[in-house]
PDB file of C-alpha atoms (C1' of nucleotides) in Angstrom:
ATOM      1  CA  MET A 850     -12.865  -8.770 -13.995  1.00 76.00           C
ATOM      2  CA  PRO A 851     -11.250 -12.025 -13.001  1.00 91.00           C
ATOM      3  CA  GLU A 852      -8.358 -11.116 -11.816  1.00 93.00           C
ATOM      4  CA  LEU A 853      -5.376 -13.112 -10.158  1.00 94.00           C
ATOM      5  CA  PRO A 854      -7.158 -13.441  -6.929  1.00 94.00           C
ATOM      6  CA  GLU A 855     -10.953 -14.054  -8.521  1.00 94.00           C
ATOM      7  CA  VAL A 856      -9.163 -16.674 -11.133  1.00 94.00           C
ATOM      8  CA  GLU A 857      -7.325 -18.738  -8.089  1.00 95.00           C
ATOM      9  CA  THR A 858     -10.883 -18.722  -6.251  1.00 95.00           C
ATOM     10  CA  ILE A 859     -12.335 -20.523  -9.308  1.00 95.00           C
ATOM     11  CA  VAL A 860      -9.276 -22.712  -9.259  1.00 96.00           C
ATOM     12  CA  ARG A 861      -9.495 -23.634  -5.779  1.00 96.00           C
ATOM     13  CA  SER A 862     -13.159 -24.448  -5.739  1.00 95.00           C
ATOM     14  CA  LEU A 863     -13.290 -26.265  -9.102  1.00 96.00           C
ATOM     15  CA  ARG A 864      -9.833 -28.535  -8.022  1.00 96.00           C
ATOM     16  CA  SER A 865     -11.607 -30.638  -5.948  1.00 95.00           C
ATOM     17  CA  ARG A 866     -14.920 -31.184  -7.781  1.00 96.00           C
ATOM     18  CA  LEU A 867     -12.930 -31.981 -11.079  1.00 97.00           C
ATOM     19  CA  SER A 868     -10.269 -33.960 -10.331  1.00 97.00           C
ATOM     20  CA  GLY A 869     -10.030 -37.553 -11.169  1.00 97.00           C
ATOM     21  CA  ARG A 870     -12.881 -37.283 -13.086  1.00 98.00           C
ATOM     22  CA  LYS A 871     -13.442 -39.149 -16.657  1.00 98.00           C
ATOM     23  CA  ILE A 872     -14.447 -36.817 -19.592  1.00 97.00           C
ATOM     24  CA  GLU A 873     -17.702 -37.753 -21.263  1.00 97.00           C
ATOM     25  CA  ALA A 874     -17.443 -34.813 -23.789  1.00 96.00           C
ATOM     26  CA  ILE A 875     -16.837 -31.683 -24.882  1.00 96.00           C
ATOM     27  CA  ARG A 876     -19.049 -29.374 -26.537  1.00 94.00           C
ATOM     28  CA  VAL A 877     -18.392 -25.818 -27.884  1.00 94.00           C
ATOM     29  CA  LEU A 878     -21.412 -23.516 -28.492  1.00 93.00           C
ATOM     30  CA  PHE A 879     -19.462 -20.868 -29.377  1.00 91.00           C
ATOM     31  CA  PRO A 880     -16.829 -22.132 -32.233  1.00 91.00           C
ATOM     32  CA  PRO A 881     -14.875 -18.914 -32.200  1.00 90.00           C
ATOM     33  CA  LEU A 882     -13.710 -19.618 -28.758  1.00 91.00           C
ATOM     34  CA  LEU A 883     -11.625 -22.343 -30.034  1.00 92.00           C
ATOM     35  CA  ARG A 884      -8.068 -20.583 -30.467  1.00 89.00           C
ATOM     36  CA  ASN A 885      -6.602 -23.245 -32.192  1.00 88.00           C
ATOM     37  CA  GLY A 886      -6.894 -26.720 -34.218  1.00 84.00           C
ATOM     38  CA  ARG A 887     -10.486 -28.205 -34.937  1.00 86.00           C
ATOM     39  CA  LEU A 888     -13.473 -28.576 -33.216  1.00 89.00           C
ATOM     40  CA  SER A 889     -13.014 -32.188 -33.872  1.00 89.00           C
ATOM     41  CA  GLY A 890      -9.789 -32.248 -32.153  1.00 92.00           C
ATOM     42  CA  LEU A 891     -11.227 -32.246 -28.777  1.00 94.00           C
ATOM     43  CA  LYS A 892     -12.763 -35.453 -29.432  1.00 94.00           C
ATOM     44  CA  LYS A 893      -9.322 -37.250 -27.792  1.00 95.00           C
ATOM     45  CA  PHE A 894     -10.315 -36.029 -24.562  1.00 96.00           C
ATOM     46  CA  GLU A 895     -13.458 -38.012 -24.482  1.00 97.00           C
ATOM     47  CA  GLY A 896     -12.528 -41.043 -22.101  1.00 97.00           C
ATOM     48  CA  THR A 897      -9.686 -39.270 -20.797  1.00 98.00           C
ATOM     49  CA  ARG A 898      -9.564 -38.442 -17.039  1.00 98.00           C
ATOM     50  CA  LEU A 899      -9.056 -34.721 -16.080  1.00 97.00           C
ATOM     51  CA  ILE A 900      -5.869 -34.810 -13.521  1.00 97.00           C
ATOM     52  CA  GLY A 901      -5.198 -30.944 -12.348  1.00 96.00           C
ATOM     53  CA  LEU A 902      -6.462 -27.317 -12.461  1.00 96.00           C
ATOM     54  CA  ARG A 903      -3.800 -24.594 -12.191  1.00 94.00           C
ATOM     55  CA  ARG A 904      -3.366 -20.746 -12.369  1.00 95.00           C
ATOM     56  CA  ARG A 905      -0.973 -19.232 -14.005  1.00 94.00           C
ATOM     57  CA  GLY A 906      -1.587 -15.375 -14.190  1.00 93.00           C
ATOM     58  CA  LYS A 907      -5.206 -15.110 -15.444  1.00 93.00           C
ATOM     59  CA  MET A 908      -5.475 -17.926 -16.861  1.00 93.00           C
ATOM     60  CA  ILE A 909      -6.498 -20.922 -16.442  1.00 95.00           C
ATOM     61  CA  LEU A 910      -4.622 -24.607 -17.451  1.00 95.00           C
ATOM     62  CA  ILE A 911      -7.056 -28.226 -17.595  1.00 96.00           C
ATOM     63  CA  ASP A 912      -4.755 -30.676 -17.650  1.00 97.00           C
ATOM     64  CA  TYR A 913      -5.858 -34.147 -18.884  1.00 97.00           C
ATOM     65  CA  GLN A 914      -4.409 -37.755 -18.397  1.00 97.00           C
ATOM     66  CA  ASN A 915      -3.701 -37.744 -22.557  1.00 97.00           C
ATOM     67  CA  GLY A 916      -1.271 -35.380 -22.011  1.00 97.00           C
ATOM     68  CA  PHE A 917      -3.079 -32.623 -23.537  1.00 96.00           C
ATOM     69  CA  SER A 918      -4.336 -29.777 -21.527  1.00 95.00           C
ATOM     70  CA  LEU A 919      -6.896 -26.449 -22.179  1.00 95.00           C
ATOM     71  CA  LEU A 920      -5.592 -23.458 -21.795  1.00 94.00           C
ATOM     72  CA  LEU A 921      -8.768 -20.792 -20.970  1.00 94.00           C
ATOM     73  CA  HIS A 922      -8.638 -17.496 -20.242  1.00 93.00           C
ATOM     74  CA  LEU A 923     -11.682 -15.793 -18.700  1.00 93.00           C
ATOM     75  CA  LYS A 924     -11.231 -11.867 -19.982  1.00 92.00           C
ATOM     76  CA  MET A 925     -13.939  -9.534 -18.620  1.00 89.00           C
ATOM     77  CA  THR A 926     -16.967 -12.000 -17.825  1.00 91.00           C
ATOM     78  CA  GLY A 927     -15.909 -15.305 -18.266  1.00 93.00           C
ATOM     79  CA  GLN A 928     -17.354 -17.839 -15.405  1.00 94.00           C
ATOM     80  CA  LEU A 929     -16.493 -21.389 -15.089  1.00 95.00           C
ATOM     81  CA  LEU A 930     -19.766 -22.972 -13.456  1.00 95.00           C
ATOM     82  CA  PHE A 931     -20.109 -26.628 -11.884  1.00 95.00           C
ATOM     83  CA  CYS A 932     -23.624 -27.380 -12.262  1.00 94.00           C
ATOM     84  CA  GLN A 933     -26.053 -30.062 -12.319  1.00 95.00           C
ATOM     85  CA  LYS A 934     -26.720 -31.079 -16.405  1.00 95.00           C
ATOM     86  CA  THR A 935     -29.852 -30.763 -16.193  1.00 94.00           C
ATOM     87  CA  ALA A 936     -30.003 -27.195 -14.912  1.00 92.00           C
ATOM     88  CA  ALA A 937     -31.171 -24.610 -18.064  1.00 90.00           C
ATOM     89  CA  LEU A 938     -28.125 -23.667 -20.384  1.00 89.00           C
ATOM     90  CA  ASP A 939     -28.425 -19.553 -20.800  1.00 89.00           C
ATOM     91  CA  LYS A 940     -27.233 -17.960 -24.236  1.00 89.00           C
ATOM     92  CA  HIS A 941     -23.806 -17.016 -23.033  1.00 91.00           C
ATOM     93  CA  THR A 942     -22.721 -20.348 -22.240  1.00 94.00           C
ATOM     94  CA  ARG A 943     -19.703 -21.279 -24.343  1.00 94.00           C
ATOM     95  CA  LEU A 944     -18.213 -24.548 -23.940  1.00 95.00           C
ATOM     96  CA  VAL A 945     -19.447 -27.734 -21.723  1.00 96.00           C
ATOM     97  CA  ILE A 946     -17.474 -30.068 -20.514  1.00 96.00           C
ATOM     98  CA  SER A 947     -19.368 -33.307 -18.928  1.00 97.00           C
ATOM     99  CA  PHE A 948     -18.013 -35.820 -16.940  1.00 97.00           C
ATOM    100  CA  GLN A 949     -18.922 -39.700 -16.685  1.00 97.00           C
ATOM    101  CA  SER A 950     -20.971 -40.934 -13.807  1.00 94.00           C
ATOM    102  CA  THR A 951     -22.171 -37.415 -12.452  1.00 96.00           C
ATOM    103  CA  ALA A 952     -25.271 -35.850 -13.090  1.00 96.00           C
ATOM    104  CA  ARG A 953     -22.981 -32.187 -13.134  1.00 96.00           C
ATOM    105  CA  GLU A 954     -20.936 -30.878 -15.703  1.00 96.00           C
ATOM    106  CA  LEU A 955     -18.729 -27.688 -16.380  1.00 96.00           C
ATOM    107  CA  ARG A 956     -19.673 -24.770 -18.051  1.00 95.00           C
ATOM    108  CA  PHE A 957     -18.067 -21.829 -18.797  1.00 95.00           C
ATOM    109  CA  ARG A 958     -20.038 -18.812 -19.926  1.00 94.00           C
ATOM    110  CA  ASP A 959     -18.886 -15.137 -21.025  1.00 93.00           C
ATOM    111  CA  VAL A 960     -21.173 -12.822 -21.909  1.00 91.00           C
ATOM    112  CA  ARG A 961     -18.968 -10.852 -24.167  1.00 89.00           C
ATOM    113  CA  LYS A 962     -17.529 -13.744 -25.973  1.00 91.00           C
ATOM    114  CA  PHE A 963     -13.583 -12.089 -25.155  1.00 90.00           C
ATOM    115  CA  GLY A 964     -12.672 -15.435 -23.806  1.00 92.00           C
ATOM    116  CA  PHE A 965     -10.591 -18.733 -25.491  1.00 93.00           C
ATOM    117  CA  ILE A 966      -9.449 -21.574 -25.247  1.00 93.00           C
ATOM    118  CA  ARG A 967      -6.699 -23.241 -26.706  1.00 93.00           C
ATOM    119  CA  CYS A 968      -5.493 -26.930 -26.839  1.00 93.00           C
ATOM    120  CA  LEU A 969      -1.767 -27.528 -25.896  1.00 93.00           C
ATOM    121  CA  LYS A 970       0.074 -30.482 -25.212  1.00 94.00           C
ATOM    122  CA  THR A 971       0.752 -30.454 -21.357  1.00 95.00           C
ATOM    123  CA  ALA A 972       4.473 -30.593 -21.807  1.00 94.00           C
ATOM    124  CA  GLU A 973       4.623 -27.863 -24.043  1.00 92.00           C
ATOM    125  CA  ALA A 974       2.313 -25.344 -22.425  1.00 92.00           C
ATOM    126  CA  ALA A 975       4.710 -22.711 -20.975  1.00 90.00           C
ATOM    127  CA  ALA A 976       5.558 -22.003 -24.748  1.00 88.00           C
ATOM    128  CA  ALA A 977       2.026 -21.267 -25.860  1.00 89.00           C
ATOM    129  CA  PRO A 978       1.780 -17.737 -27.013  1.00 88.00           C
ATOM    130  CA  GLU A 979      -0.739 -16.874 -24.506  1.00 90.00           C
ATOM    131  CA  LEU A 980       2.184 -18.177 -21.472  1.00 91.00           C
ATOM    132  CA  LYS A 981       5.489 -17.267 -22.930  1.00 88.00           C
ATOM    133  CA  ASN A 982       5.651 -13.842 -22.349  1.00 88.00           C
ATOM    134  CA  LEU A 983       3.837 -13.631 -19.282  1.00 90.00           C
ATOM    135  CA  GLY A 984       5.645 -12.008 -16.014  1.00 91.00           C
ATOM    136  CA  PRO A 985       6.389 -13.979 -13.059  1.00 93.00           C
ATOM    137  CA  GLU A 986       3.552 -14.485 -10.181  1.00 93.00           C
ATOM    138  CA  PRO A 987       3.636 -11.433  -8.178  1.00 94.00           C
ATOM    139  CA  LEU A 988       2.600 -13.670  -5.081  1.00 94.00           C
ATOM    140  CA  GLY A 989       6.214 -15.479  -3.926  1.00 86.00           C
ATOM    141  CA  LEU A 990       8.017 -13.175  -5.612  1.00 93.00           C
ATOM    142  CA  ASP A 991      10.704 -12.056  -3.382  1.00 94.00           C
ATOM    143  CA  LEU A 992      11.683  -8.162  -2.565  1.00 94.00           C
ATOM    144  CA  GLN A 993      15.014  -8.526  -4.907  1.00 93.00           C
ATOM    145  CA  SER A 994      13.386  -9.631  -7.589  1.00 92.00           C
ATOM    146  CA  PHE A 995      10.792  -7.497  -7.564  1.00 93.00           C
ATOM    147  CA  ARG A 996      13.129  -4.873  -7.178  1.00 93.00           C
ATOM    148  CA  ARG A 997      15.078  -6.359 -10.717  1.00 90.00           C
ATOM    149  CA  LEU A 998      11.595  -5.896 -12.506  1.00 90.00           C
ATOM    150  CA  LEU A 999      11.546  -2.246 -12.287  1.00 90.00           C
ATOM    151  CA  ASP A1000      14.969  -1.732 -12.418  1.00 86.00           C
ATOM    152  CA  GLY A1001      16.104   0.969 -14.843  1.00 82.00           C
ATOM    153  CA  ARG A1002      12.405   0.956 -16.154  1.00 84.00           C
ATOM    154  CA  ARG A1003       9.881   4.463 -16.870  1.00 82.00           C
ATOM    155  CA  GLY A1004       6.983   4.975 -16.857  1.00 85.00           C
ATOM    156  CA  ARG A1005       3.404   5.423 -14.845  1.00 87.00           C
ATOM    157  CA  LEU A1006       3.907   2.911 -12.360  1.00 90.00           C
ATOM    158  CA  LYS A1007       0.142   1.696 -12.557  1.00 91.00           C
ATOM    159  CA  SER A1008       0.732   0.829 -16.731  1.00 89.00           C
ATOM    160  CA  ARG A1009       3.312  -1.584 -15.149  1.00 90.00           C
ATOM    161  CA  LEU A1010       1.115  -3.114 -12.232  1.00 92.00           C
ATOM    162  CA  ILE A1011      -1.110  -4.176 -14.900  1.00 91.00           C
ATOM    163  CA  ASN A1012       1.013  -5.185 -17.588  1.00 90.00           C
ATOM    164  CA  GLN A1013       0.918  -9.225 -17.781  1.00 90.00           C
ATOM    165  CA  THR A1014       4.701  -9.136 -19.124  1.00 90.00           C
ATOM    166  CA  PHE A1015       5.883  -7.379 -15.851  1.00 91.00           C
ATOM    167  CA  LEU A1016       4.087  -9.119 -13.367  1.00 92.00           C
ATOM    168  CA  ALA A1017       1.046 -11.970 -14.292  1.00 93.00           C
ATOM    169  CA  GLY A1018      -2.512 -11.364 -12.327  1.00 93.00           C
ATOM    170  CA  ILE A1019      -3.172  -8.119 -11.555  1.00 93.00           C
ATOM    171  CA  GLY A1020      -5.824  -6.157 -13.389  1.00 91.00           C
ATOM    172  CA  ASN A1021      -7.364  -2.858 -12.779  1.00 91.00           C
ATOM    173  CA  ILE A1022      -9.209  -3.544  -9.716  1.00 91.00           C
ATOM    174  CA  TYR A1023      -6.419  -4.564  -7.976  1.00 93.00           C
ATOM    175  CA  ALA A1024      -3.749  -2.055  -9.062  1.00 92.00           C
ATOM    176  CA  ASP A1025      -6.251   0.434  -7.699  1.00 92.00           C
ATOM    177  CA  GLU A1026      -6.094  -1.162  -4.479  1.00 93.00           C
ATOM    178  CA  ILE A1027      -2.741  -1.549  -4.436  1.00 94.00           C
ATOM    179  CA  LEU A1028      -1.688   1.846  -5.359  1.00 93.00           C
ATOM    180  CA  PHE A1029      -3.385   3.175  -2.273  1.00 94.00           C
ATOM    181  CA  GLU A1030      -2.377   0.711  -0.364  1.00 95.00           C
ATOM    182  CA  SER A1031       1.326   1.790  -0.833  1.00 94.00           C
ATOM    183  CA  LYS A1032       0.204   5.402  -0.874  1.00 94.00           C
ATOM    184  CA  LEU A1033       1.457   6.042  -4.277  1.00 93.00           C
ATOM    185  CA  HIS A1034       0.024   8.055  -7.555  1.00 91.00           C
ATOM    186  CA  PRO A1035      -0.830   5.960 -10.361  1.00 91.00           C
ATOM    187  CA  ALA A1036       1.280   8.369 -12.813  1.00 89.00           C
ATOM    188  CA  SER A1037       3.807   8.126 -11.241  1.00 89.00           C
ATOM    189  CA  ASP A1038       6.907   7.611 -13.171  1.00 88.00           C
ATOM    190  CA  ILE A1039       9.172   4.643 -12.122  1.00 89.00           C
ATOM    191  CA  VAL A1040      12.081   5.972 -12.255  1.00 87.00           C
ATOM    192  CA  HIS A1041      11.360   8.733  -9.290  1.00 88.00           C
ATOM    193  CA  LEU A1042      10.278   5.516  -7.175  1.00 90.00           C
ATOM    194  CA  ARG A1043      12.453   5.889  -3.431  1.00 91.00           C
ATOM    195  CA  PRO A1044      13.892   2.256  -2.130  1.00 93.00           C
ATOM    196  CA  GLY A1045      11.239   2.630   0.791  1.00 94.00           C
ATOM    197  CA  GLN A1046       8.206   2.475  -2.117  1.00 93.00           C
ATOM    198  CA  ILE A1047       9.326   0.113  -3.887  1.00 93.00           C
ATOM    199  CA  LYS A1048       9.253  -2.092  -0.414  1.00 95.00           C
ATOM    200  CA  ARG A1049       5.948  -0.441   0.608  1.00 95.00           C
ATOM    201  CA  LEU A1050       4.707  -1.494  -3.249  1.00 94.00           C
ATOM    202  CA  TRP A1051       5.835  -5.141  -2.678  1.00 94.00           C
ATOM    203  CA  GLN A1052       4.762  -5.590   0.436  1.00 95.00           C
ATOM    204  CA  SER A1053       1.389  -4.190  -0.617  1.00 95.00           C
ATOM    205  CA  ILE A1054       1.095  -6.706  -3.492  1.00 94.00           C
ATOM    206  CA  GLN A1055       1.459  -9.264  -1.329  1.00 95.00           C
ATOM    207  CA  PHE A1056      -1.104  -7.890   0.881  1.00 95.00           C
ATOM    208  CA  ILE A1057      -4.108  -7.239  -1.317  1.00 95.00           C
ATOM    209  CA  LEU A1058      -3.996 -10.052  -3.386  1.00 94.00           C
ATOM    210  CA  ASP A1059      -3.502 -12.255   0.046  1.00 95.00           C
ATOM    211  CA  LYS A1060      -6.635 -10.439   1.808  1.00 95.00           C
ATOM    212  CA  ALA A1061      -8.225 -10.926  -1.725  1.00 94.00           C
ATOM    213  CA  ILE A1062      -7.757 -14.711  -2.188  1.00 95.00           C
ATOM    214  CA  ALA A1063      -8.885 -15.120   1.783  1.00 95.00           C
ATOM    215  CA  ALA A1064     -11.770 -13.063   0.770  1.00 95.00           C
ATOM    216  CA  ARG A1065     -12.286 -15.184  -2.332  1.00 94.00           C
ATOM    217  CA  GLY A1066     -12.738 -12.813  -4.797  1.00 93.00           C
ATOM    218  CA  THR A1067     -14.219  -9.446  -5.435  1.00 92.00           C
ATOM    219  CA  SER A1068     -17.565  -9.874  -6.796  1.00 89.00           C
ATOM    220  CA  VAL A1069     -18.698  -6.341  -8.634  1.00 85.00           C
ATOM    221  CA  ARG A1070     -20.691  -7.453 -11.730  1.00 80.00           C
ATOM    222  CA  ASP A1071     -20.186 -10.924 -12.887  1.00 81.00           C
ATOM    223  CA  PHE A1072     -17.568 -12.558 -10.971  1.00 90.00           C
ATOM    224  CA  ARG A1073     -18.738 -16.329  -9.099  1.00 92.00           C
ATOM    225  CA  ASP A1074     -16.581 -19.372  -8.007  1.00 93.00           C
ATOM    226  CA  GLY A1075     -17.281 -22.662  -9.416  1.00 95.00           C
ATOM    227  CA  ASP A1076     -20.214 -23.089  -7.077  1.00 94.00           C
ATOM    228  CA  GLY A1077     -21.761 -20.222  -8.341  1.00 92.00           C
ATOM    229  CA  LEU A1078     -20.685 -18.286  -5.424  1.00 92.00           C
ATOM    230  CA  GLU A1079     -20.027 -14.583  -4.923  1.00 91.00           C
ATOM    231  CA  GLY A1080     -16.487 -13.847  -3.248  1.00 92.00           C
ATOM    232  CA  SER A1081     -16.793 -11.008  -0.595  1.00 92.00           C
ATOM    233  CA  PHE A1082     -13.813  -8.653  -1.292  1.00 92.00           C
ATOM    234  CA  GLN A1083     -15.941  -5.895  -3.065  1.00 91.00           C
ATOM    235  CA  ALA A1084     -16.752  -4.971   0.599  1.00 91.00           C
ATOM    236  CA  ARG A1085     -13.167  -4.117   1.433  1.00 92.00           C
ATOM    237  CA  LEU A1086     -12.024  -1.945  -1.699  1.00 93.00           C
ATOM    238  CA  ARG A1087     -11.134   1.401  -0.342  1.00 93.00           C
ATOM    239  CA  VAL A1088     -10.650   3.193  -3.651  1.00 93.00           C
ATOM    240  CA  TYR A1089     -12.205   0.910  -6.699  1.00 91.00           C
ATOM    241  CA  GLY A1090     -15.590   1.961  -7.485  1.00 88.00           C
ATOM    242  CA  ARG A1091     -15.800   4.170  -4.618  1.00 90.00           C
ATOM    243  CA  GLU A1092     -15.952   7.710  -6.523  1.00 89.00           C
ATOM    244  CA  GLY A1093     -16.768  11.031  -4.354  1.00 88.00           C
ATOM    245  CA  GLN A1094     -16.770   8.558  -1.429  1.00 90.00           C
ATOM    246  CA  PRO A1095     -14.552   9.633   1.686  1.00 92.00           C
ATOM    247  CA  CYS A1096     -11.003   8.014   1.587  1.00 93.00           C
ATOM    248  CA  LEU A1097     -11.340   5.614   4.665  1.00 93.00           C
ATOM    249  CA  ARG A1098      -7.999   6.782   5.368  1.00 94.00           C
ATOM    250  CA  CYS A1099      -8.343  10.739   5.505  1.00 94.00           C
ATOM    251  CA  GLY A1100     -11.271  11.607   5.141  1.00 93.00           C
ATOM    252  CA  GLY A1101     -10.711  12.908   1.801  1.00 92.00           C
ATOM    253  CA  LYS A1102     -12.593  12.288  -1.222  1.00 90.00           C
ATOM    254  CA  ILE A1103     -11.322   9.392  -3.539  1.00 91.00           C
ATOM    255  CA  VAL A1104     -11.340  11.156  -7.176  1.00 90.00           C
ATOM    256  CA  ARG A1105     -11.383   9.344 -10.559  1.00 88.00           C
ATOM    257  CA  LEU A1106      -9.192   9.514 -13.020  1.00 88.00           C
ATOM    258  CA  ARG A1107      -8.226   8.479 -16.285  1.00 84.00           C
ATOM    259  CA  LEU A1108      -5.097   6.808 -17.278  1.00 83.00           C
ATOM    260  CA  ALA A1109      -4.362   5.207 -20.669  1.00 73.00           C
ATOM    261  CA  GLY A1110      -7.978   4.921 -21.347  1.00 77.00           C
ATOM    262  CA  ARG A1111      -8.482   2.892 -17.971  1.00 84.00           C
ATOM    263  CA  SER A1112      -9.945   4.656 -14.769  1.00 88.00           C
ATOM    264  CA  SER A1113      -8.272   4.786 -12.105  1.00 90.00           C
ATOM    265  CA  HIS A1114      -9.371   5.680  -8.408  1.00 91.00           C
ATOM    266  CA  ILE A1115      -7.584   7.219  -5.825  1.00 92.00           C
ATOM    267  CA  CYS A1116      -7.274   9.440  -2.796  1.00 93.00           C
ATOM    268  CA  PRO A1117      -5.513  12.892  -3.952  1.00 92.00           C
ATOM    269  CA  ARG A1118      -4.438  13.163  -0.280  1.00 92.00           C
ATOM    270  CA  CYS A1119      -3.129  10.038   0.265  1.00 94.00           C
ATOM    271  CA  GLN A1120      -1.810   9.524  -3.156  1.00 93.00           C
ATOM    272  CA  GLN A1121       0.443  12.347  -4.040  1.00 88.00           C
ATOM    273  CA  LEU A1122       3.116  12.327  -6.962  1.00 83.00           C
ATOM    274  CA  ILE A1123       6.273  11.678  -6.487  1.00 71.00           C
ATOM    275  CA  PRO A1124       8.389  14.809  -5.628  1.00 64.00           C
ATOM    276  CA  VAL A1125      11.059  14.809  -8.893  1.00 58.00           C
ATOM    277  CA  LYS A1126      14.222  13.696  -7.841  1.00 51.00           C
ATOM    278  CA  ARG A1127      15.596  12.888  -4.495  1.00 44.00           C
ATOM    279  CA  ALA A1128      13.679  14.550  -2.080  1.00 44.00           C
ATOM    280  CA  SER A1129      14.324  12.555   1.233  1.00 46.00           C
ATOM    281  CA  LYS A1130      11.241  13.849   3.034  1.00 46.00           C
ATOM    282  CA  ALA A1131       7.715  12.798   1.519  1.00 46.00           C
ATOM    283  CA  THR A1132       6.155  15.867   2.330  1.00 44.00           C
ATOM    284  CA  THR A1133       4.519  18.430  -0.143  1.00 43.00           C
ATOM    285  CA  SER A1134       7.514  20.092  -2.357  1.00 41.00           C
ATOM    286  CA  GLN A1135       7.275  22.095  -4.928  1.00 40.00           C
ATOM    287  CA  ARG A1136       9.085  21.660  -7.891  1.00 31.00           C
TER     288      ARG A1136
ATOM    289  C1'  DG B 468     -33.502   5.133 -28.774  1.00 75.96           C
ATOM    290  C1'  DC B 469     -28.706   6.747 -28.270  1.00 75.96           C
ATOM    291  C1'  DC B 470     -24.400   7.227 -26.143  1.00 75.96           C
ATOM    292  C1'  DA B 471     -21.110   6.511 -22.928  1.00 75.96           C
ATOM    293  C1'  DC B 472     -19.299   3.498 -20.041  1.00 75.96           C
ATOM    294  C1'  DT B 473     -17.265  -0.922 -18.244  1.00 75.96           C
ATOM    295  C1'  DG B 474     -12.782  -4.078 -18.198  1.00 75.96           C
ATOM    296  C1'  DT B 475      -8.800  -7.224 -20.876  1.00 75.96           C
ATOM    297  C1'  DT B 476      -5.529  -8.320 -24.325  1.00 75.96           C
ATOM    298  C1'  DA B 477      -4.095  -8.355 -29.989  1.00 75.96           C
ATOM    299  C1'  DG B 478      -2.667  -5.576 -32.906  1.00 75.96           C
ATOM    300  C1'  DC B 479      -1.539  -1.831 -34.787  1.00 75.96           C
ATOM    301  C1'  DA B 480       0.247   2.896 -34.071  1.00 75.96           C
ATOM    302  C1'  DT B 481       3.589   6.619 -32.738  1.00 75.96           C
TER     303       DT B 481
ATOM    304  C1'  DC C 377      12.015  -1.597 -28.171  1.00 75.96           C
ATOM    305  C1'  DA C 378       8.878   0.782 -25.472  1.00 75.96           C
ATOM    306  C1'  DT C 379       4.470   2.952 -24.990  1.00 75.96           C
ATOM    307  C1'  DG C 380       0.045   4.534 -25.827  1.00 75.96           C
ATOM    308  C1'  DC C 381      -4.517   3.461 -27.916  1.00 75.96           C
ATOM    309  C1'  DT C 382      -8.311   1.667 -30.091  1.00 75.96           C
ATOM    310  C1'  DA C 383     -11.633  -2.746 -31.426  1.00 75.96           C
ATOM    311  C1'  DA C 384     -13.206  -7.008 -30.256  1.00 75.96           C
ATOM    312  C1'  DC C 385     -18.426  -7.572 -27.616  1.00 75.96           C
ATOM    313  C1'  DA C 386     -22.834  -7.030 -24.919  1.00 75.96           C
ATOM    314  C1'  DG C 387     -25.114  -5.668 -21.314  1.00 75.96           C
ATOM    315  C1'  DT C 388     -26.207  -1.390 -18.119  1.00 75.96           C
ATOM    316  C1'  DG C 389     -27.523   2.676 -16.544  1.00 75.96           C
ATOM    317  C1'  DG C 390     -28.458   7.979 -17.669  1.00 75.96           C
TER     318       DG C 390
END
DNA sequence: GCCACTGTTAGCAT
DNA sequence: CATGCTAACAGTGG
């Protein structure tokens, strides 16, 4: 479930631990993990230094001094763990990067095997197929630009929010939390959003993602940071996973809907479908 | 044991 | 072009 806040947490927790370290070896234990090139191509990393760790959307970029980078996606169950070389290797470990002069190594675990890595030249990273169509980073995006992203669009609001070509980094959990915070229904048609609602949505995106990063991510199931530690935002979720429980705002019952094959958690009282056309009041209007 | 469910993205269908 | 559905996979829970 790593979404933007989880990936950011992983990157932050690992950056200081890994920066400047000289690579000993990169071992791929599950070869289909590598999306391009040959495994032997990873030899070129031996002896070079890891010089940077970055996040773009839900992707991680590991930059090396030899001018190459590894692009990595954790998909649903991926974990990046900096642990002792002597710690038992479990069967879900897919990749190991070991370093010189330290007893610790970086392991990529991925139970469901959806994750991948791609080797590319650092200078050409932005052109990688996984990166070139990514939308802007939601944090720090100004309201004007956000409005432009929605301008002229149709379709369900939630589908937009989790569409990575629209904004990079928001997934199912945070989309639900953001929509609850902004009091918008996931199935609202974008075209019906009023300016004030778009502003509220934009503010909610900033607010929820900020708080989730500050809480070091959400550990509903698999998520751990680079040190194997859980995040704490799961305690602050207000709709996701709270089906049947009372809404913390109005006391109503949280329900779960199915939208485009994904579960959506909402408070039906706080999040009503936008009345069609320009109703200047957000009261319950019959069409 | 079996089936439904989980959430991300690619790829295909509409 | 845009949107929707499903497969890829493995584990969990009913």
